[in-house]
mmCIF file of C-alpha atoms in Angstrom:
data_model
loop_
_atom_site.group_PDB
_atom_site.id
_atom_site.type_symbol
_atom_site.label_atom_id
_atom_site.label_comp_id
_atom_site.label_asym_id
_atom_site.label_seq_id
_atom_site.Cartn_x
_atom_site.Cartn_y
_atom_site.Cartn_z
ATOM 1 C CA MET A 1 -38.659 29.868 13.363
ATOM 2 C CA SER A 2 -37.748 28.544 16.809
ATOM 3 C CA LEU A 3 -36.185 25.335 17.048
ATOM 4 C CA LEU A 4 -35.565 24.933 20.768
ATOM 5 C CA ARG A 5 -37.248 27.090 23.488
ATOM 6 C CA LEU A 6 -36.271 27.049 27.316
ATOM 7 C CA GLU A 7 -39.069 28.837 29.578
ATOM 8 C CA GLY A 8 -38.337 29.836 32.848
ATOM 9 C CA VAL A 9 -36.208 26.363 33.493
ATOM 10 C CA SER A 10 -34.450 25.972 36.830
ATOM 11 C CA LYS A 11 -32.384 23.132 38.267
ATOM 12 C CA ARG A 12 -30.714 23.117 41.672
ATOM 13 C CA PHE A 13 -27.752 20.951 43.126
ATOM 14 C CA GLY A 14 -28.350 21.218 47.043
ATOM 15 C CA ALA A 15 -28.275 24.756 47.883
ATOM 16 C CA ALA A 16 -26.416 25.836 44.464
ATOM 17 C CA THR A 17 -28.494 26.996 41.730
ATOM 18 C CA ALA A 18 -27.141 25.680 38.457
ATOM 19 C CA LEU A 19 -29.809 27.092 36.568
ATOM 20 C CA ASP A 20 -32.339 30.545 37.625
ATOM 21 C CA ALA A 21 -35.495 30.995 35.894
ATOM 22 C CA LEU A 22 -33.608 30.715 32.278
ATOM 23 C CA ASP A 23 -35.188 31.771 29.100
ATOM 24 C CA LEU A 24 -33.146 30.829 25.874
ATOM 25 C CA GLU A 25 -34.666 30.577 22.210
ATOM 26 C CA VAL A 26 -32.334 28.755 19.364
ATOM 27 C CA ARG A 27 -33.415 29.491 15.988
ATOM 28 C CA GLU A 28 -33.534 26.691 13.042
ATOM 29 C CA GLY A 29 -30.044 25.970 11.521
ATOM 30 C CA GLU A 30 -28.567 28.507 13.926
ATOM 31 C CA PHE A 31 -24.886 27.821 15.208
ATOM 32 C CA LEU A 32 -25.296 29.389 19.136
ATOM 33 C CA ALA A 33 -22.272 29.085 21.616
ATOM 34 C CA LEU A 34 -23.087 29.134 25.361
ATOM 35 C CA LEU A 35 -20.542 31.238 26.995
ATOM 36 C CA GLY A 36 -19.780 31.682 30.694
ATOM 37 C CA GLY A 37 -16.880 30.945 33.483
ATOM 38 C CA SER A 38 -16.967 28.039 35.577
ATOM 39 C CA GLY A 39 -20.347 27.216 37.308
ATOM 40 C CA SER A 40 -22.343 29.833 35.285
ATOM 41 C CA GLY A 41 -24.566 26.783 34.386
ATOM 42 C CA LYS A 42 -24.065 26.277 30.452
ATOM 43 C CA SER A 43 -23.076 22.384 30.657
ATOM 44 C CA THR A 44 -26.074 21.895 33.029
ATOM 45 C CA LEU A 45 -28.336 23.974 30.432
ATOM 46 C CA LEU A 46 -27.039 21.697 27.896
ATOM 47 C CA ARG A 47 -27.598 18.036 29.830
ATOM 48 C CA VAL A 48 -31.000 19.350 30.731
ATOM 49 C CA VAL A 49 -31.663 19.703 26.993
ATOM 50 C CA ALA A 50 -30.108 16.252 26.174
ATOM 51 C CA GLY A 51 -32.608 14.932 29.049
ATOM 52 C CA PHE A 52 -29.645 13.945 31.206
ATOM 53 C CA GLU A 53 -30.632 16.124 33.890
ATOM 54 C CA ARG A 54 -34.426 16.786 34.721
ATOM 55 C CA ALA A 55 -35.369 20.608 34.880
ATOM 56 C CA GLU A 56 -37.140 21.364 38.628
ATOM 57 C CA ALA A 57 -39.240 24.053 37.009
ATOM 58 C CA GLY A 58 -40.109 25.259 33.340
ATOM 59 C CA ARG A 59 -40.255 23.875 30.169
ATOM 60 C CA VAL A 60 -37.991 22.851 27.301
ATOM 61 C CA LEU A 61 -39.706 22.551 23.864
ATOM 62 C CA LEU A 62 -38.181 20.916 20.564
ATOM 63 C CA ARG A 63 -40.277 22.709 17.327
ATOM 64 C CA GLY A 64 -42.932 23.465 19.711
ATOM 65 C CA GLN A 65 -43.462 19.729 21.421
ATOM 66 C CA ASP A 66 -43.095 19.934 25.191
ATOM 67 C CA ILE A 67 -39.740 17.812 25.970
ATOM 68 C CA THR A 68 -39.466 18.676 29.436
ATOM 69 C CA ARG A 69 -40.097 14.819 30.806
ATOM 70 C CA ALA A 70 -38.883 12.741 27.793
ATOM 71 C CA PRO A 71 -36.414 10.844 28.304
ATOM 72 C CA PRO A 72 -33.111 11.467 26.360
ATOM 73 C CA GLN A 73 -33.638 8.428 23.573
ATOM 74 C CA ALA A 74 -37.200 9.955 22.574
ATOM 75 C CA ARG A 75 -35.362 13.431 22.202
ATOM 76 C CA ASP A 76 -34.487 14.348 18.264
ATOM 77 C CA VAL A 77 -31.401 15.320 19.645
ATOM 78 C CA ALA A 78 -27.785 14.285 20.059
ATOM 79 C CA MET A 79 -24.888 15.283 22.042
ATOM 80 C CA MET A 80 -20.994 15.361 21.158
ATOM 81 C CA PHE A 81 -19.338 15.114 24.741
ATOM 82 C CA GLN A 82 -16.035 16.783 25.509
ATOM 83 C CA SER A 83 -14.201 13.355 25.934
ATOM 84 C CA TYR A 84 -15.829 12.296 22.434
ATOM 85 C CA ALA A 85 -17.153 9.140 24.345
ATOM 86 C CA LEU A 86 -15.892 7.008 21.724
ATOM 87 C CA PHE A 87 -16.499 2.709 21.710
ATOM 88 C CA PRO A 88 -12.799 1.903 22.215
ATOM 89 C CA HIS A 89 -13.611 -1.997 20.904
ATOM 90 C CA LEU A 90 -15.420 -0.675 17.935
ATOM 91 C CA SER A 91 -13.987 0.588 14.392
ATOM 92 C CA VAL A 92 -14.340 4.083 13.344
ATOM 93 C CA PHE A 93 -17.008 2.917 10.950
ATOM 94 C CA GLU A 94 -19.117 0.911 14.001
ATOM 95 C CA ASN A 95 -18.860 3.543 16.088
ATOM 96 C CA ILE A 96 -20.770 6.284 13.575
ATOM 97 C CA ALA A 97 -23.189 3.392 12.682
ATOM 98 C CA TYR A 98 -24.157 2.542 16.193
ATOM 99 C CA GLY A 99 -27.368 4.551 16.466
ATOM 100 C CA LEU A 100 -28.251 3.693 13.133
ATOM 101 C CA ARG A 101 -28.130 -0.117 13.700
ATOM 102 C CA ARG A 102 -30.401 0.355 17.298
ATOM 103 C CA ARG A 103 -32.882 1.791 14.750
ATOM 104 C CA GLY A 104 -32.869 -1.069 12.542
ATOM 105 C CA GLU A 105 -31.403 0.992 9.864
ATOM 106 C CA ASP A 106 -28.698 -0.049 6.658
ATOM 107 C CA PRO A 107 -26.115 2.038 8.332
ATOM 108 C CA ARG A 108 -23.691 1.823 5.176
ATOM 109 C CA PRO A 109 -25.331 5.107 3.033
ATOM 110 C CA ARG A 110 -25.449 6.980 5.834
ATOM 111 C CA VAL A 111 -21.742 6.198 7.214
ATOM 112 C CA ALA A 112 -20.571 6.801 3.647
ATOM 113 C CA GLU A 113 -22.112 9.857 3.338
ATOM 114 C CA LEU A 114 -20.606 11.311 6.807
ATOM 115 C CA VAL A 115 -16.964 9.966 6.253
ATOM 116 C CA ALA A 116 -16.956 11.843 3.078
ATOM 117 C CA LEU A 117 -18.328 14.841 4.589
ATOM 118 C CA LEU A 118 -15.893 15.097 7.884
ATOM 119 C CA GLY A 119 -13.121 13.801 5.754
ATOM 120 C CA LEU A 120 -12.803 10.564 7.258
ATOM 121 C CA ASP A 121 -11.692 8.439 4.462
ATOM 122 C CA GLY A 122 -9.436 5.484 4.779
ATOM 123 C CA LEU A 123 -10.113 5.443 8.505
ATOM 124 C CA GLU A 124 -13.200 3.374 8.647
ATOM 125 C CA ARG A 125 -11.499 0.284 10.211
ATOM 126 C CA ARG A 126 -9.347 2.102 12.497
ATOM 127 C CA ARG A 127 -10.323 1.705 16.471
ATOM 128 C CA PRO A 128 -10.587 5.050 18.571
ATOM 129 C CA HIS A 129 -6.414 4.563 20.274
ATOM 130 C CA GLN A 130 -5.825 4.462 16.234
ATOM 131 C CA LEU A 131 -7.046 8.269 15.710
ATOM 132 C CA SER A 132 -5.462 11.755 16.652
ATOM 133 C CA GLY A 133 -7.327 13.691 18.768
ATOM 134 C CA GLY A 134 -9.314 15.775 15.285
ATOM 135 C CA GLN A 135 -9.648 12.521 13.746
ATOM 136 C CA ALA A 136 -11.341 11.208 17.098
ATOM 137 C CA GLN A 137 -13.267 14.802 17.068
ATOM 138 C CA ARG A 138 -14.881 14.420 13.787
ATOM 139 C CA VAL A 139 -15.803 10.549 14.337
ATOM 140 C CA ALA A 140 -17.736 11.843 17.477
ATOM 141 C CA LEU A 141 -19.328 14.642 15.309
ATOM 142 C CA ALA A 142 -20.209 11.874 12.605
ATOM 143 C CA ARG A 143 -21.759 9.788 15.412
ATOM 144 C CA ALA A 144 -23.887 12.528 16.784
ATOM 145 C CA LEU A 145 -25.253 13.509 13.238
ATOM 146 C CA ALA A 146 -25.749 9.735 11.667
ATOM 147 C CA ARG A 147 -29.330 9.831 12.908
ATOM 148 C CA ARG A 148 -29.893 13.225 11.440
ATOM 149 C CA PRO A 149 -31.050 15.004 14.431
ATOM 150 C CA ALA A 150 -32.792 18.549 14.436
ATOM 151 C CA LEU A 151 -30.479 19.866 17.259
ATOM 152 C CA VAL A 152 -26.794 18.863 18.322
ATOM 153 C CA LEU A 153 -25.277 19.770 21.315
ATOM 154 C CA LEU A 154 -21.692 19.977 21.477
ATOM 155 C CA ASP A 155 -20.129 20.434 25.269
ATOM 156 C CA GLU A 156 -16.620 21.771 24.858
ATOM 157 C CA PRO A 157 -16.093 20.090 21.499
ATOM 158 C CA LEU A 158 -12.263 21.859 20.670
ATOM 159 C CA ALA A 159 -11.005 21.976 24.194
ATOM 160 C CA ALA A 160 -8.898 18.697 24.112
ATOM 161 C CA LEU A 161 -7.461 19.698 20.956
ATOM 162 C CA ASP A 162 -3.801 21.943 20.563
ATOM 163 C CA ALA A 163 -4.382 25.288 19.292
ATOM 164 C CA ASN A 164 -3.561 25.130 16.009
ATOM 165 C CA LEU A 165 -5.644 22.002 15.123
ATOM 166 C CA ARG A 166 -8.460 24.116 17.456
ATOM 167 C CA GLU A 167 -8.576 27.199 15.048
ATOM 168 C CA ARG A 168 -8.789 24.734 12.076
ATOM 169 C CA THR A 169 -11.271 22.098 13.541
ATOM 170 C CA GLY A 170 -13.205 25.126 14.661
ATOM 171 C CA PHE A 171 -13.916 26.327 10.990
ATOM 172 C CA GLU A 172 -14.595 22.454 10.015
ATOM 173 C CA LEU A 173 -17.357 22.273 12.572
ATOM 174 C CA ARG A 174 -18.697 25.734 11.116
ATOM 175 C CA ARG A 175 -18.618 24.190 7.557
ATOM 176 C CA ILE A 176 -20.436 21.121 8.765
ATOM 177 C CA GLN A 177 -22.964 22.794 10.790
ATOM 178 C CA ARG A 178 -23.879 24.743 7.078
ATOM 179 C CA ALA A 179 -23.676 21.653 5.257
ATOM 180 C CA THR A 180 -26.224 19.448 7.249
ATOM 181 C CA GLY A 181 -28.577 22.720 8.075
ATOM 182 C CA ALA A 182 -28.928 21.002 11.705
ATOM 183 C CA GLY A 183 -29.182 23.506 14.671
ATOM 184 C CA PHE A 184 -25.997 23.716 16.866
ATOM 185 C CA VAL A 185 -25.814 24.376 20.384
ATOM 186 C CA MET A 186 -21.986 24.655 21.510
ATOM 187 C CA VAL A 187 -20.720 25.031 25.376
ATOM 188 C CA THR A 188 -17.371 27.022 25.640
ATOM 189 C CA HIS A 189 -15.484 28.900 27.665
ATOM 190 C CA ASP A 190 -13.403 30.233 24.979
ATOM 191 C CA GLN A 191 -14.555 33.460 24.060
ATOM 192 C CA ALA A 192 -12.440 33.806 21.034
ATOM 193 C CA GLU A 193 -13.611 30.414 19.878
ATOM 194 C CA ALA A 194 -17.603 31.595 20.564
ATOM 195 C CA LEU A 195 -16.988 35.128 18.935
ATOM 196 C CA ALA A 196 -15.652 33.224 15.671
ATOM 197 C CA LEU A 197 -17.846 30.163 15.527
ATOM 198 C CA ALA A 198 -21.229 31.523 16.397
ATOM 199 C CA ASP A 199 -24.567 33.155 14.598
ATOM 200 C CA ARG A 200 -25.433 34.560 18.036
ATOM 201 C CA VAL A 201 -23.720 34.037 21.477
ATOM 202 C CA ALA A 202 -25.358 33.750 25.012
ATOM 203 C CA VAL A 203 -23.365 34.736 28.154
ATOM 204 C CA LEU A 204 -24.261 33.015 31.244
ATOM 205 C CA ASP A 205 -23.990 34.309 34.433
ATOM 206 C CA ALA A 206 -24.810 32.619 37.609
ATOM 207 C CA GLY A 207 -27.462 30.736 35.865
ATOM 208 C CA ARG A 208 -29.203 33.102 33.471
ATOM 209 C CA ILE A 209 -28.500 34.779 30.718
ATOM 210 C CA ALA A 210 -26.666 38.056 31.013
ATOM 211 C CA GLN A 211 -27.271 38.360 27.063
ATOM 212 C CA LEU A 212 -27.625 37.048 24.070
ATOM 213 C CA ALA A 213 -26.578 38.818 20.525
ATOM 214 C CA PRO A 214 -24.377 38.264 17.635
ATOM 215 C CA PRO A 215 -20.940 38.183 18.223
ATOM 216 C CA ARG A 216 -19.929 41.640 17.085
ATOM 217 C CA GLU A 217 -22.818 43.104 19.102
ATOM 218 C CA LEU A 218 -21.631 41.640 22.154
ATOM 219 C CA TYR A 219 -18.420 42.308 21.838
ATOM 220 C CA GLU A 220 -18.802 46.095 21.335
ATOM 221 C CA ARG A 221 -22.078 46.638 23.355
ATOM 222 C CA PRO A 222 -22.047 44.880 26.400
ATOM 223 C CA ALA A 223 -24.965 44.871 28.415
ATOM 224 C CA THR A 224 -23.901 44.501 31.747
ATOM 225 C CA ARG A 225 -20.675 44.795 33.764
ATOM 226 C CA ALA A 226 -20.245 41.054 34.095
ATOM 227 C CA VAL A 227 -20.388 40.262 30.228
ATOM 228 C CA ALA A 228 -17.791 43.547 29.839
ATOM 229 C CA ARG A 229 -15.518 42.168 32.005
ATOM 230 C CA PHE A 230 -15.786 38.051 30.977
ATOM 231 C CA LEU A 231 -15.935 39.143 27.322
ATOM 232 C CA GLY A 232 -12.418 40.631 26.057
ATOM 233 C CA SER A 233 -11.394 41.788 29.642
ATOM 234 C CA ALA A 234 -13.157 45.288 29.032
ATOM 235 C CA ASN A 235 -11.563 48.195 31.502
ATOM 236 C CA LEU A 236 -14.651 49.320 33.465
ATOM 237 C CA LEU A 237 -14.414 52.893 34.469
ATOM 238 C CA ASP A 238 -16.598 54.660 37.207
ATOM 239 C CA GLY A 239 -19.487 57.396 35.230
ATOM 240 C CA PRO A 240 -22.570 58.483 36.239
ATOM 241 C CA GLY A 241 -25.511 56.233 36.417
ATOM 242 C CA GLY A 242 -23.106 53.293 36.670
ATOM 243 C CA GLY A 243 -20.102 53.266 34.248
ATOM 244 C CA PHE A 244 -18.246 52.600 31.252
ATOM 245 C CA ALA A 245 -16.696 49.777 29.293
ATOM 246 C CA LEU A 246 -13.424 50.600 27.861
ATOM 247 C CA ARG A 247 -11.765 47.616 25.431
ATOM 248 C CA PRO A 248 -8.106 47.637 25.308
ATOM 249 C CA GLU A 249 -7.324 48.057 21.993
ATOM 250 C CA ARG A 250 -9.180 51.468 21.600
ATOM 251 C CA ILE A 251 -6.385 52.955 23.962
ATOM 252 C CA ARG A 252 -3.397 54.349 22.093
ATOM 253 C CA LEU A 253 -0.424 55.932 23.148
ATOM 254 C CA ALA A 254 -0.620 60.224 22.599
ATOM 255 C CA ALA A 255 1.316 63.025 23.018
ATOM 256 C CA GLN A 256 -1.472 64.678 24.628
ATOM 257 C CA GLY A 257 -3.562 62.281 27.074
ATOM 258 C CA ARG A 258 -4.010 61.308 30.595
ATOM 259 C CA PRO A 259 -0.766 60.549 32.073
ATOM 260 C CA ALA A 260 0.097 57.193 33.245
ATOM 261 C CA THR A 261 2.656 54.821 34.441
ATOM 262 C CA VAL A 262 3.550 51.693 32.812
ATOM 263 C CA GLU A 263 3.548 48.563 35.656
ATOM 264 C CA GLU A 264 3.726 45.515 32.967
ATOM 265 C CA VAL A 265 4.281 44.674 29.212
ATOM 266 C CA ALA A 266 3.218 41.203 27.833
ATOM 267 C CA PHE A 267 4.578 40.792 23.945
ATOM 268 C CA ARG A 268 2.325 38.508 22.500
ATOM 269 C CA GLY A 269 3.652 38.224 18.580
ATOM 270 C CA ALA A 270 1.490 40.305 16.758
ATOM 271 C CA ASP A 271 0.324 42.123 19.507
ATOM 272 C CA ALA A 272 1.815 43.883 23.308
ATOM 273 C CA LEU A 273 -0.509 44.105 26.214
ATOM 274 C CA LEU A 274 0.337 46.528 28.502
ATOM 275 C CA VAL A 275 -0.957 47.229 32.115
ATOM 276 C CA ALA A 276 -0.844 50.890 33.071
ATOM 277 C CA ARG A 277 -1.559 52.927 35.851
ATOM 278 C CA LEU A 278 -3.399 56.396 35.622
ATOM 279 C CA ALA A 279 -2.893 59.374 38.313
ATOM 280 C CA ASP A 280 -5.824 58.694 40.236
ATOM 281 C CA GLY A 281 -4.884 54.909 40.682
ATOM 282 C CA THR A 282 -6.919 53.450 37.812
ATOM 283 C CA ALA A 283 -5.240 50.418 36.148
ATOM 284 C CA LEU A 284 -6.017 50.443 32.548
ATOM 285 C CA ARG A 285 -5.573 47.311 30.393
ATOM 286 C CA VAL A 286 -3.671 48.626 26.636
ATOM 287 C CA LEU A 287 -3.261 46.440 23.764
ATOM 288 C CA LEU A 288 -0.661 47.666 21.072
ATOM 289 C CA PRO A 289 0.507 46.247 17.838
ATOM 290 C CA ALA A 290 3.888 45.243 18.749
ATOM 291 C CA ALA A 291 5.957 46.372 15.381
ATOM 292 C CA GLY A 292 7.225 49.768 16.839
ATOM 293 C CA ALA A 293 8.989 50.353 19.728
ATOM 294 C CA LEU A 294 7.119 49.258 23.107
ATOM 295 C CA PRO A 295 7.491 51.747 26.444
ATOM 296 C CA ALA A 296 9.167 49.648 29.225
ATOM 297 C CA PRO A 297 7.665 48.868 33.186
ATOM 298 C CA GLY A 298 8.183 52.101 34.817
ATOM 299 C CA ALA A 299 7.963 54.161 31.791
ATOM 300 C CA ALA A 300 5.670 57.332 31.744
ATOM 301 C CA ILE A 301 3.371 58.043 28.991
ATOM 302 C CA SER A 302 0.269 59.305 27.771
ATOM 303 C CA LEU A 303 -3.167 57.426 27.090
ATOM 304 C CA ALA A 304 -6.028 58.455 25.005
ATOM 305 C CA TRP A 305 -9.255 57.189 23.802
ATOM 306 C CA GLU A 306 -12.706 58.560 21.933
ATOM 307 C CA ALA A 307 -15.790 59.632 23.808
ATOM 308 C CA ALA A 308 -17.687 57.131 21.319
ATOM 309 C CA ASP A 309 -15.528 54.048 22.488
ATOM 310 C CA LEU A 310 -17.119 54.236 25.988
ATOM 311 C CA VAL A 311 -19.823 51.891 26.280
ATOM 312 C CA PRO A 312 -22.620 52.700 28.675
ATOM 313 C CA LEU A 313 -23.243 50.402 31.742
ATOM 314 C CA PRO A 314 -25.894 50.038 34.440
ATOM 315 C CA ALA A 315 -25.273 50.402 37.816
#
């Protein structure tokens, strides 16, 4: 069942097109990631759905209701900002309770429920400056969830956290989404984050959806050169009808293969990334396990891959 539908949504800022007749559907209870580079339109899309930006063309529907012209407060949508935007003068309890109090509700039962769900026990009286980054992130999420919105929008929710905390908090985010049953739409520029957390990923390119698919399908079968280039930095090889995408991890060192010269070697812990140049001048990124000996820059090697690993791409 459709939770959110965007039909032909366009948005411009002066001469720049941020969204170009964009179509998108989000299902009930789905965790959808919007992935794209700077200027792809992903944050603008989120703000149009939230009501902070007005679409110049097209429609935004939430559970079939047209909310294109509705103000933010009239939408059954909550947004969690990248900065978290907590009220600095309010306690954790009052930050979470804010929206409930404005609606005239007794906030105590719902705040207690969210404090338990998000592991905020004992922090209710603290102010935002007394919280760690991970704690502040969970308070901001609790505040977004307090009114039980049908749809929660998250703008780079993990960007302010360090690498170890990002991974742990990301999985917590997914657990909370499953527990509440709300639809989550998350904007991110981090492809690993999108692939790890989302049910489906929408890749934005120049204000349009270049591809929308489950993470594995998106990674293994990119639909366009732009998606292949952005997602996993695939090698793009020329070929009949447009070319091919070849993932770095699908290439191996072989006794018999295509001769190449190693130009760069980057040790990354569990693996190593090589840049090798074929005799015809094509540069390939090659991902190898780091357990064994690695060729040095300048070494002559042979590379091989299976024909089935080449993903056809349109011209």
